[in-house]
Tab-separated table of C-alpha atoms and ligand atoms in Angstrom:
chain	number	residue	atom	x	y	z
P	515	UNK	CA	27.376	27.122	-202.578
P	516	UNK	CA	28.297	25.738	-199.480
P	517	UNK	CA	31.733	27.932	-198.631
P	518	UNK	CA	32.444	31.053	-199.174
P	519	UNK	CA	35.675	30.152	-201.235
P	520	UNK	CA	33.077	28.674	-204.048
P	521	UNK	CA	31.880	32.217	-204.449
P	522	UNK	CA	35.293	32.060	-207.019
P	523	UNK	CA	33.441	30.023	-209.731
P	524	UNK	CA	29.644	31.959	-209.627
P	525	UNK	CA	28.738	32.008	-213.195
P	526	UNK	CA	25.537	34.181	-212.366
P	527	UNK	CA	25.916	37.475	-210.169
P	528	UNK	CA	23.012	39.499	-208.558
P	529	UNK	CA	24.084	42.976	-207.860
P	530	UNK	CA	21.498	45.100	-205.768
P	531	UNK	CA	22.075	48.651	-204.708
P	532	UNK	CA	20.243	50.649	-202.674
P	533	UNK	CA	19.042	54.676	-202.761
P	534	UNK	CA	21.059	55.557	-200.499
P	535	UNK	CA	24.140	54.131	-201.789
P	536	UNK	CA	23.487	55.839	-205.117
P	537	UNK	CA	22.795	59.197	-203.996
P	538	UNK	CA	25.509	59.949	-201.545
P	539	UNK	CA	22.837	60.369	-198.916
P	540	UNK	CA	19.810	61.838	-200.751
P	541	UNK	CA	21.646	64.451	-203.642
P	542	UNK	CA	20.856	63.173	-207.285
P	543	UNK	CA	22.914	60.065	-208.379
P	544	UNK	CA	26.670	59.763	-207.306
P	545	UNK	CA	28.025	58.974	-210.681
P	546	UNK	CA	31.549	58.745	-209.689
P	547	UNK	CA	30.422	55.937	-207.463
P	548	UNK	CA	28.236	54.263	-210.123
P	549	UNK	CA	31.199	54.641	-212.788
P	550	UNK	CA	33.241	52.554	-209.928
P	551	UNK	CA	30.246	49.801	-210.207
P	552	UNK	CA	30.381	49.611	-213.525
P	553	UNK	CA	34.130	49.719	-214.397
P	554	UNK	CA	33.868	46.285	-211.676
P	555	UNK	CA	30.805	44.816	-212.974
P	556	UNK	CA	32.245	45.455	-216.712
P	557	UNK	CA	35.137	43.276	-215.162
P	558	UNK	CA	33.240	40.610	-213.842
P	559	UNK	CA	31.657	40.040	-217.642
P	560	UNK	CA	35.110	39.810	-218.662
P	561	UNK	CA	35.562	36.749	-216.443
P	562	UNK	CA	32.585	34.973	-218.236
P	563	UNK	CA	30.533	35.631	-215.410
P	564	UNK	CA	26.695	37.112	-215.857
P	565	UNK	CA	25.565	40.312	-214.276
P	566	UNK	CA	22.136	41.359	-213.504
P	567	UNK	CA	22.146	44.405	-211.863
P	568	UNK	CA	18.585	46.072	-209.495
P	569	UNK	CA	19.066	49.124	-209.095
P	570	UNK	CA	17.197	51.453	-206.995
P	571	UNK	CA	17.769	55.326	-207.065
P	572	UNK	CA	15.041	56.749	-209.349
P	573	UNK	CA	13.275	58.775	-206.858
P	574	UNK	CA	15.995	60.606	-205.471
P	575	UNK	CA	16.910	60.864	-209.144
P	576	UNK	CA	13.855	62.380	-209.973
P	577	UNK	CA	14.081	64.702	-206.704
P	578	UNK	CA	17.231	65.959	-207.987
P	579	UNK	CA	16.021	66.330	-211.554
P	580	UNK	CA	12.585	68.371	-210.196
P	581	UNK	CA	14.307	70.464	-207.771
P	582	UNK	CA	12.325	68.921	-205.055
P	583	UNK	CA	14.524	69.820	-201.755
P	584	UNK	CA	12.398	67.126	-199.229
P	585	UNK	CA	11.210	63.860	-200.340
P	586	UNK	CA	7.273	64.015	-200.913
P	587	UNK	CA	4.640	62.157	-198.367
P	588	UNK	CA	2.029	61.410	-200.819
P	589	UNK	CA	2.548	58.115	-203.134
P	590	UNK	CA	1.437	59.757	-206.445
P	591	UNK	CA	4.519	62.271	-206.116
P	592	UNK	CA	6.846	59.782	-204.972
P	593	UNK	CA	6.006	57.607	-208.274
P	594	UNK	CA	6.035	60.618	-210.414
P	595	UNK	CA	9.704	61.574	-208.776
P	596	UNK	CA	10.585	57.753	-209.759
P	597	UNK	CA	9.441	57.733	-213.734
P	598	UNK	CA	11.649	61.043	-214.361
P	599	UNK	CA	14.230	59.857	-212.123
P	600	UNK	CA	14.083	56.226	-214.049
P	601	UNK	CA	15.207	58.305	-216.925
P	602	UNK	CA	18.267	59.667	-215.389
P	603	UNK	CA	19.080	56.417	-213.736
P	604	UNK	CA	19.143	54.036	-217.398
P	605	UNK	CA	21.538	57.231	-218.783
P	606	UNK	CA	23.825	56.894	-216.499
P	607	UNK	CA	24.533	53.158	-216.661
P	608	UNK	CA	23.784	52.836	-220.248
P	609	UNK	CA	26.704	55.724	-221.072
P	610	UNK	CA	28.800	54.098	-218.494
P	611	UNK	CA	28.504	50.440	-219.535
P	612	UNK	CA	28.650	51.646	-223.020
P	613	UNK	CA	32.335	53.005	-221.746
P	614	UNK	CA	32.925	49.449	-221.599
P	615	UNK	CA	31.565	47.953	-224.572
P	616	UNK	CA	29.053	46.169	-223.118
P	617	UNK	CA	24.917	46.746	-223.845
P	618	UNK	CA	22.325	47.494	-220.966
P	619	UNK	CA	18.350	46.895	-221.127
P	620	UNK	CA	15.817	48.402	-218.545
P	621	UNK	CA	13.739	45.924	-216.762
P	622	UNK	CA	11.069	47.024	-214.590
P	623	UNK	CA	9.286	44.572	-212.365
P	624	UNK	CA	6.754	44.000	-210.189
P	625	UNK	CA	6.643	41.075	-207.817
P	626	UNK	CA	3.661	40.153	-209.481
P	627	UNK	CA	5.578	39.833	-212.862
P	628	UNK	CA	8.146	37.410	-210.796
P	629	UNK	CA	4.645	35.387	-209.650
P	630	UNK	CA	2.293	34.909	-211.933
P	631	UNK	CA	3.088	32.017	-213.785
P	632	UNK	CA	2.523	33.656	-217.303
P	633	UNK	CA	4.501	36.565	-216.461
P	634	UNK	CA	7.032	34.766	-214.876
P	635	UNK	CA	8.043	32.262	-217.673
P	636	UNK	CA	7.888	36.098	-219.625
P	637	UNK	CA	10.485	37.665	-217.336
P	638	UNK	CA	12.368	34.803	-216.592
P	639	UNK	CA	12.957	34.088	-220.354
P	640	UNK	CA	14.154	37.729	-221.179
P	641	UNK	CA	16.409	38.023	-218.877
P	642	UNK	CA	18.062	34.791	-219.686
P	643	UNK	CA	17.950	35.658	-223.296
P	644	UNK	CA	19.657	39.322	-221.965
P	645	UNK	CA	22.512	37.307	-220.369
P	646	UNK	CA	23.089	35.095	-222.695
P	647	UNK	CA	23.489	37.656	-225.174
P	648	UNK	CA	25.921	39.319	-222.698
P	649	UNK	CA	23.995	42.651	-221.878
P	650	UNK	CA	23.529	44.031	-217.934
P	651	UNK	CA	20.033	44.152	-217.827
P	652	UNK	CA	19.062	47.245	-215.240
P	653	UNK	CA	16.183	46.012	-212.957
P	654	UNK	CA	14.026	48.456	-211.180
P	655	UNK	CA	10.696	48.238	-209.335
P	656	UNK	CA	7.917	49.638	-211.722
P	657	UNK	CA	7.271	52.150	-209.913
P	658	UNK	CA	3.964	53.393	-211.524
P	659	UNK	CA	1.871	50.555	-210.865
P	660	UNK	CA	3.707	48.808	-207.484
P	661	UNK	CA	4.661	50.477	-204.453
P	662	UNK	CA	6.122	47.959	-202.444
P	663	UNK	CA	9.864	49.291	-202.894
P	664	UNK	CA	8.495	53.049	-202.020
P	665	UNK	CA	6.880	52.138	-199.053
P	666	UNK	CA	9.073	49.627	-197.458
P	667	UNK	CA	12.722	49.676	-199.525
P	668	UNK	CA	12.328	46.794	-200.729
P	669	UNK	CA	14.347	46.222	-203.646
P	670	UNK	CA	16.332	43.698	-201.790
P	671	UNK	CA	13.118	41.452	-202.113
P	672	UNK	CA	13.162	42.248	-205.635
P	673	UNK	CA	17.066	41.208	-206.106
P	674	UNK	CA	16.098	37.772	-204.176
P	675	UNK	CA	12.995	36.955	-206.412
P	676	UNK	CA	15.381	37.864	-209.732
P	677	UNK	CA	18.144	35.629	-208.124
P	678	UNK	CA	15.574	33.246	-207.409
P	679	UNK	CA	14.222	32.968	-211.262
P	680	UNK	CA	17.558	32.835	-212.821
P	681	UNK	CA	18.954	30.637	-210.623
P	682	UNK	CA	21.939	32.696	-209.753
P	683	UNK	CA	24.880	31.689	-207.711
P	684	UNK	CA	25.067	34.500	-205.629
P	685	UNK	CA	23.078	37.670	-204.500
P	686	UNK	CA	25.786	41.058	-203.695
P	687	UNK	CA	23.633	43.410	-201.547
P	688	UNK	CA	25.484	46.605	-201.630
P	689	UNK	CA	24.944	48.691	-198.443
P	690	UNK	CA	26.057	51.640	-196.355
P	691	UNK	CA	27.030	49.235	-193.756
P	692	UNK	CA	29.730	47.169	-194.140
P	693	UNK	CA	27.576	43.889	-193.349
P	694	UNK	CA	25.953	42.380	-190.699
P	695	UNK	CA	26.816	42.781	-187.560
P	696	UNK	CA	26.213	40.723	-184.208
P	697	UNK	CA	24.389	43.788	-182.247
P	698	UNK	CA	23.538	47.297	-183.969
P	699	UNK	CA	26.490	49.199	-183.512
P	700	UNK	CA	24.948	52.259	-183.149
P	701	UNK	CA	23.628	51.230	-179.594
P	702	UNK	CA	26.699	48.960	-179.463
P	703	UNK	CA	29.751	49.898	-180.532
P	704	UNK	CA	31.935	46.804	-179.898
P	705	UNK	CA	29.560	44.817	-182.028
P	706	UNK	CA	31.342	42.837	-184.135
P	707	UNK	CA	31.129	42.038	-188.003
P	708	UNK	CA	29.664	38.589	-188.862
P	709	UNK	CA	31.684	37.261	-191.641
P	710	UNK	CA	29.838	34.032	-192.269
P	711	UNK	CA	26.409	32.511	-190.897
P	712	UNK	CA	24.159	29.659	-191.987
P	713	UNK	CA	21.245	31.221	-193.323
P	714	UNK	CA	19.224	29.343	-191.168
P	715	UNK	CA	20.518	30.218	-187.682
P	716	UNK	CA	18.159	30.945	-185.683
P	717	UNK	CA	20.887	33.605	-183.781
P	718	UNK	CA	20.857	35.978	-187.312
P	719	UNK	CA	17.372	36.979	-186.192
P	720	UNK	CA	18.139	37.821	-183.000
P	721	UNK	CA	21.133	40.192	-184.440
P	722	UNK	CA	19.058	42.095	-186.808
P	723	UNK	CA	16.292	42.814	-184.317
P	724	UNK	CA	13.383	41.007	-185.998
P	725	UNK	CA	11.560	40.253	-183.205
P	726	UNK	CA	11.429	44.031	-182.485
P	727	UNK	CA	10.936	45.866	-185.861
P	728	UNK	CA	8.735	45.060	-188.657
P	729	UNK	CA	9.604	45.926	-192.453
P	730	UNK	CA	12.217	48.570	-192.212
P	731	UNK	CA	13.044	50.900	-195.359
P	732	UNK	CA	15.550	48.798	-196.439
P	733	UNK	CA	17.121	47.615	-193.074
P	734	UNK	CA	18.949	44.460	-192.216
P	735	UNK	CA	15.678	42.874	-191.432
P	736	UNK	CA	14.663	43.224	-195.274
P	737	UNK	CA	18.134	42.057	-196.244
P	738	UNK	CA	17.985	38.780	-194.138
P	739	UNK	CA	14.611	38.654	-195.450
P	740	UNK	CA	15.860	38.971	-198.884
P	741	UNK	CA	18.639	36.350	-198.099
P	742	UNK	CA	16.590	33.588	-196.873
P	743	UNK	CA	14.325	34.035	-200.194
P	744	UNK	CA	17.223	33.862	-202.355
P	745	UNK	CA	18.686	30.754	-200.341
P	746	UNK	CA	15.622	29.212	-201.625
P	747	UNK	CA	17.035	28.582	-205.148
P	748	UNK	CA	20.439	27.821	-203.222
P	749	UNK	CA	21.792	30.941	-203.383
P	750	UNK	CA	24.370	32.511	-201.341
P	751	UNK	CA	23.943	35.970	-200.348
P	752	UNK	CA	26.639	38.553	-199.647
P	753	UNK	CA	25.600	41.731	-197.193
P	754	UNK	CA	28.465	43.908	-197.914
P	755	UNK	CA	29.628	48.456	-197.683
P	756	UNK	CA	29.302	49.256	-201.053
P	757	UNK	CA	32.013	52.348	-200.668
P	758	UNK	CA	34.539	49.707	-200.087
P	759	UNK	CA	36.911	49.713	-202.676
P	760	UNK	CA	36.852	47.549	-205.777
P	761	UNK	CA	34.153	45.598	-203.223
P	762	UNK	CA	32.190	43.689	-206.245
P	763	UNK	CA	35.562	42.385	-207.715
P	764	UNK	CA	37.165	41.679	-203.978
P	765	UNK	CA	33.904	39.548	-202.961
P	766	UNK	CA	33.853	37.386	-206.108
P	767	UNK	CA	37.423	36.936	-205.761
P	768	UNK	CA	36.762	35.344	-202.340
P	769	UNK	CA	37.805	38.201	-200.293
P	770	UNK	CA	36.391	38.239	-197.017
P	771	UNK	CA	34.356	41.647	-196.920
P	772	UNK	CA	30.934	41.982	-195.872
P	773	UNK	CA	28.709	39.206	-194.693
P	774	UNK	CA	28.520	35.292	-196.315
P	775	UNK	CA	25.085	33.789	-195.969
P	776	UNK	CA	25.541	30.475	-196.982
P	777	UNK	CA	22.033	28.459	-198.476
P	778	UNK	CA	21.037	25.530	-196.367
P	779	UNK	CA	18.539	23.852	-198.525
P	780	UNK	CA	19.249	21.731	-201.454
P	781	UNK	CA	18.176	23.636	-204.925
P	782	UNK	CA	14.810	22.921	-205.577
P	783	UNK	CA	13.513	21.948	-209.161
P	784	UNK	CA	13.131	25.744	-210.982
P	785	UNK	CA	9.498	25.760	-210.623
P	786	UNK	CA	9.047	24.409	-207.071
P	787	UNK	CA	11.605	26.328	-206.263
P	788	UNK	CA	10.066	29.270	-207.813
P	789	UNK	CA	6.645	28.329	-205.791
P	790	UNK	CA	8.301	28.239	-202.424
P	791	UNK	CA	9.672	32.064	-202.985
P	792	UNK	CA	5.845	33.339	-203.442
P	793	UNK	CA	5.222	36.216	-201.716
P	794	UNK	CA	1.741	36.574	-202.759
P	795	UNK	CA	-1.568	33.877	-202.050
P	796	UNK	CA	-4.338	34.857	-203.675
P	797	UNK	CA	-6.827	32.554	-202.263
P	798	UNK	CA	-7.169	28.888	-200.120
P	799	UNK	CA	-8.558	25.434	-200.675
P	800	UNK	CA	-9.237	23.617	-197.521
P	801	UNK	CA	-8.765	19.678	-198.157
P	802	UNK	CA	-10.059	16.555	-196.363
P	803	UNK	CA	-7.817	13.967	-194.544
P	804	UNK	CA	-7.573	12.029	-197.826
P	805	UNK	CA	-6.315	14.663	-199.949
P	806	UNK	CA	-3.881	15.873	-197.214
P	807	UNK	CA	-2.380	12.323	-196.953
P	808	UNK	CA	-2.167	12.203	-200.928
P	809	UNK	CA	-0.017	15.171	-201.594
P	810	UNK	CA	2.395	14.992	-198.619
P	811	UNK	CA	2.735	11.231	-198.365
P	812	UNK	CA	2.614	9.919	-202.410
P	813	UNK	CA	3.323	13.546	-204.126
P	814	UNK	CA	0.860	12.657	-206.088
P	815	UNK	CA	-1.564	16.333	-208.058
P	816	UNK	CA	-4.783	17.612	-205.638
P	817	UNK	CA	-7.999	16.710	-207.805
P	818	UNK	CA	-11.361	18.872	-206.590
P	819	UNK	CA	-12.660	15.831	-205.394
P	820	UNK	CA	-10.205	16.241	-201.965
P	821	UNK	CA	-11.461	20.149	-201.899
P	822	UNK	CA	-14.058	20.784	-199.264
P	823	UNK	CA	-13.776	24.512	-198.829
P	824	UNK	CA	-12.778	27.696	-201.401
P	825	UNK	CA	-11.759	31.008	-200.141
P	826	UNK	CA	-10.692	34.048	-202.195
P	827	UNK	CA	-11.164	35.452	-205.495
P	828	UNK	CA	-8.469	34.056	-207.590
P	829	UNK	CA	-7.509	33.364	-211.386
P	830	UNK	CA	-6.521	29.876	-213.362
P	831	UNK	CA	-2.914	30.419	-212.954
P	832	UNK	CA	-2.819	31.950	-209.738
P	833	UNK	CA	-1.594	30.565	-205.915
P	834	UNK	CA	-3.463	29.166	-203.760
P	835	UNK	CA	-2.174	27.985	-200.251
P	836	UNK	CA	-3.993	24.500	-199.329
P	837	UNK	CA	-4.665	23.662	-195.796
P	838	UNK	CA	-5.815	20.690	-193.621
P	839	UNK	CA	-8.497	19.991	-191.329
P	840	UNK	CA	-7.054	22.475	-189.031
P	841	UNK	CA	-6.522	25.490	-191.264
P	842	UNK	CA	-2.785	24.896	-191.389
P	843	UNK	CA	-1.059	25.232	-194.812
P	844	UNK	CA	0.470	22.137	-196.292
P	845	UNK	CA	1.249	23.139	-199.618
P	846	UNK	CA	0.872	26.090	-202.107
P	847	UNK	CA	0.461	25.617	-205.619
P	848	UNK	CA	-1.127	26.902	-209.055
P	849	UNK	CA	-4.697	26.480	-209.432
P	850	UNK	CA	-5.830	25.392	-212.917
P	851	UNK	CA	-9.309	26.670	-212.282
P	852	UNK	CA	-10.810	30.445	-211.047
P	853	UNK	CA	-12.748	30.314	-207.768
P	854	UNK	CA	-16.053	30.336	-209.371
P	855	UNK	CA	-15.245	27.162	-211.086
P	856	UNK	CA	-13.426	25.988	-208.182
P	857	UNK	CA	-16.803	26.043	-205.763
P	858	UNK	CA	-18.489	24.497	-208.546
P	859	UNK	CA	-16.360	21.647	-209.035
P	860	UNK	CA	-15.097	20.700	-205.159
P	861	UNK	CA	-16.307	17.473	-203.809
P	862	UNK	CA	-16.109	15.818	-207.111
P	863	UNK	CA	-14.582	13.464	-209.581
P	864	UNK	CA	-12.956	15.036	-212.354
P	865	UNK	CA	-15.181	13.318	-214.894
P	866	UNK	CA	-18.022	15.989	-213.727
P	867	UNK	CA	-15.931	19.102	-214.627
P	868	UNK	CA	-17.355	19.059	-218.186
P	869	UNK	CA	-20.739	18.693	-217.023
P	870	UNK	CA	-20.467	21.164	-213.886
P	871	UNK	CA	-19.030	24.083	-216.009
P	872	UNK	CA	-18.515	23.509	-219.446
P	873	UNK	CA	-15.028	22.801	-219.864
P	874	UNK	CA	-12.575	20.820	-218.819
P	875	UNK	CA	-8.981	22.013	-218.764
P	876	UNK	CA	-7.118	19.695	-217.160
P	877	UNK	CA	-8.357	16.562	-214.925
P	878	UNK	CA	-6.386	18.207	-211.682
P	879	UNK	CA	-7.138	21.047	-209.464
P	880	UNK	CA	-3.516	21.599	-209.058
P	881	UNK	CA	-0.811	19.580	-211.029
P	882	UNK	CA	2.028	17.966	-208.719
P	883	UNK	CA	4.637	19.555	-210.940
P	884	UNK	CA	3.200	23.206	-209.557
P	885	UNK	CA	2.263	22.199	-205.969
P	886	UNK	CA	4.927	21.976	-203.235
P	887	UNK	CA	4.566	21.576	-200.004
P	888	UNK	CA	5.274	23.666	-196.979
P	889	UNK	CA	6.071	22.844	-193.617
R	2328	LIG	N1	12.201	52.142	-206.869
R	2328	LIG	C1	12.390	53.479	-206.354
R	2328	LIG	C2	13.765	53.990	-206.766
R	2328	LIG	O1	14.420	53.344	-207.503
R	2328	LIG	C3	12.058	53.591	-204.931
R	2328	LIG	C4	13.112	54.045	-203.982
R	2328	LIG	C5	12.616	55.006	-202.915
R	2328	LIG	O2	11.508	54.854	-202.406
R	2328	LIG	O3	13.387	55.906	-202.564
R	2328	LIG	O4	14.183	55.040	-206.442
């Protein structure tokens, strides 16, 4: 999606709200707000568009619903506050989009599930079978095993990596803010809105302070973050004030609210595109000349012969970032072989494997088809 007037004909819709939106500033969930994102998402299936929505809000939820007046410090109570709260959250939509005729299903996630190639295809595959079907699925961080959305906000990742596996058209971020602006307007108040940017100018970093703050609970730095990952499958990303009226309906009828973030990269293939979006390496293979020359010049599969050096603890299935003489990464991929096996077999020809530990699953280290390369 190159314009924002194309945003008209997205098929696939990620809609990501935040906590804060939900709760009307930390009370339980604001359902006459959520009834308004329904009633427009409800309208949006009636265009023969598809809807996935992530949803935060189970914590404050669960506040609410444990008469906790002050958000807990520790982690355990935070993800106890988020599995009661979870509960209150799937009522509410699945009453409201029931209002509507339409079905919901409760997702929970990890980035993990969204990265692991098993558990990927697994996701992926449900929630395309959800769509197709024509139910909202609800997507939530699992909160009892992953933390990341606690401790940083970061269910705008989350939307990105969802956009990213089902190729959606276009990731909504609904905010308290009505989009991006050029300076914060809090030290600046003659900032103005940005209604469009490439998502690669280098100036959007400047404007959302990047250089200055690190992860933010859910700031503008997360949501450019979450942006440039979803721009990865060629989505376009929309940073818009979720109180604005009828705002889901307005920006997918082209109105211009909020902030456009159009992709700059061609889609990828859906698995190399799915690669590139990794958030998490689990190990590194360091390659000679040869092998570096192999992959980026004929994109041809890495064999363990080109593998000089293994480190990290990692799984068949799992990524592995592979770098060159001078420890710089030139590709990530999926290693068909733990890192035991992977020390055993480096240095040599692929006839050996057998021989050197008992097995052979495939001939390649990493396959082309789930290797791409960075840089
Ligand atoms: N996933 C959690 C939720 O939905 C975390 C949000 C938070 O830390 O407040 O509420």
């Amino acid at each position: 999606m190159q314009k924002r007037s194309e945003i008209v004909s997205a098929r696939r819709i990620i809609v990501k709200i935040g906590s804060a939106l939900l709760t009307g500033g930390g009370r339980g969930l604001d359902k006459t707000a959520i009834a308004s994102w329904v009633a427009q998402i409800a309208e949006l299936c009636k265009q023969d568009r598809e809807v996935a929505l992530v949803s935060s809000g189970s914590v404050a939820e669960g506040m609410a619903r444990l008469g906790w007046k002050t958000r807990p410090q520790s982690l355990h109570q935070l993800q106890a506050a988020a599995s009661v709260g979870q509960m209150g959250l799937v009522q509410t939509y699945e009453s409201l989009f029931r209002s509507h005729g339409l079905h919901t299903a409760q997702v929970l996630l990890t980035h993990d599930d969204l990265s692991r190639r098993d558990r990927y295809l697994n996701s992926r595959s449900t929630l395309l079978t959800l769509l197709k079907l024509g139910v909202v699925p609800v997507i939530n961080e699992n909160d009892t095993v992953a933390t990341e959305e606690i401790r940083f906000g970061d269910n705008d990742t989350l939307g990105a990596l969802v956009a990213n596996s089902l190729e959606a058209d276009v990731l909504v971020i609904l905010t308290d803010q009505p989009g991006l602006y050029e300076r914060d307007p809090s030290l600046d108040p003659t900032a103005k809105l940005v209604h469009q940017a490439c998502i690669n100018d280098p100036a959007l970093s400047e404007m959302v302070g990047e250089s200055r703050s690190g992860l933010g609970r859910g700031g503008m730095v997360t949501k450019l973050r979450a942006a440039r990952l979803a721009a990865r499958s060629g989505a376009a990303t929309v940073i818009v004030g979720g109180r604005e009226n009828q705002v889901l309906t307005r920006v997918i009828s082209g109105e211009l609210l909020g902030t456009f973030l159009i992709p700059d990269t061609d889609p990828l293939t859906a698995r190399k595109r799915w690669l590139a979006g990794q958030l998490k390496l689990k190990g590194s293979l360091a390659l000679d000349d040869g092998a570096v020359t192999v992959l980026q010049e004929s994109g041809r599969s890495l064999l363990p012969v080109g593998v000089v050096g293994v480190s990290g603890e990692f799984d068949r299935g799992d990524l592995v970032a592979c770098l060159d003489a001078h420890g710089k990464e030139v590709a990530r991929g999926l290693v068909n072989y733990n890192a035991e096996e992977t020390r055993l077999i480096m240095r040599q020809p692929s006839s050996k494997i057998e021989e050197l530990i008992g097995y052979v699953d495939e001939p390649e280290l990493i396959h082309r088809d789930n290797l791409v390369l960075v840089g």
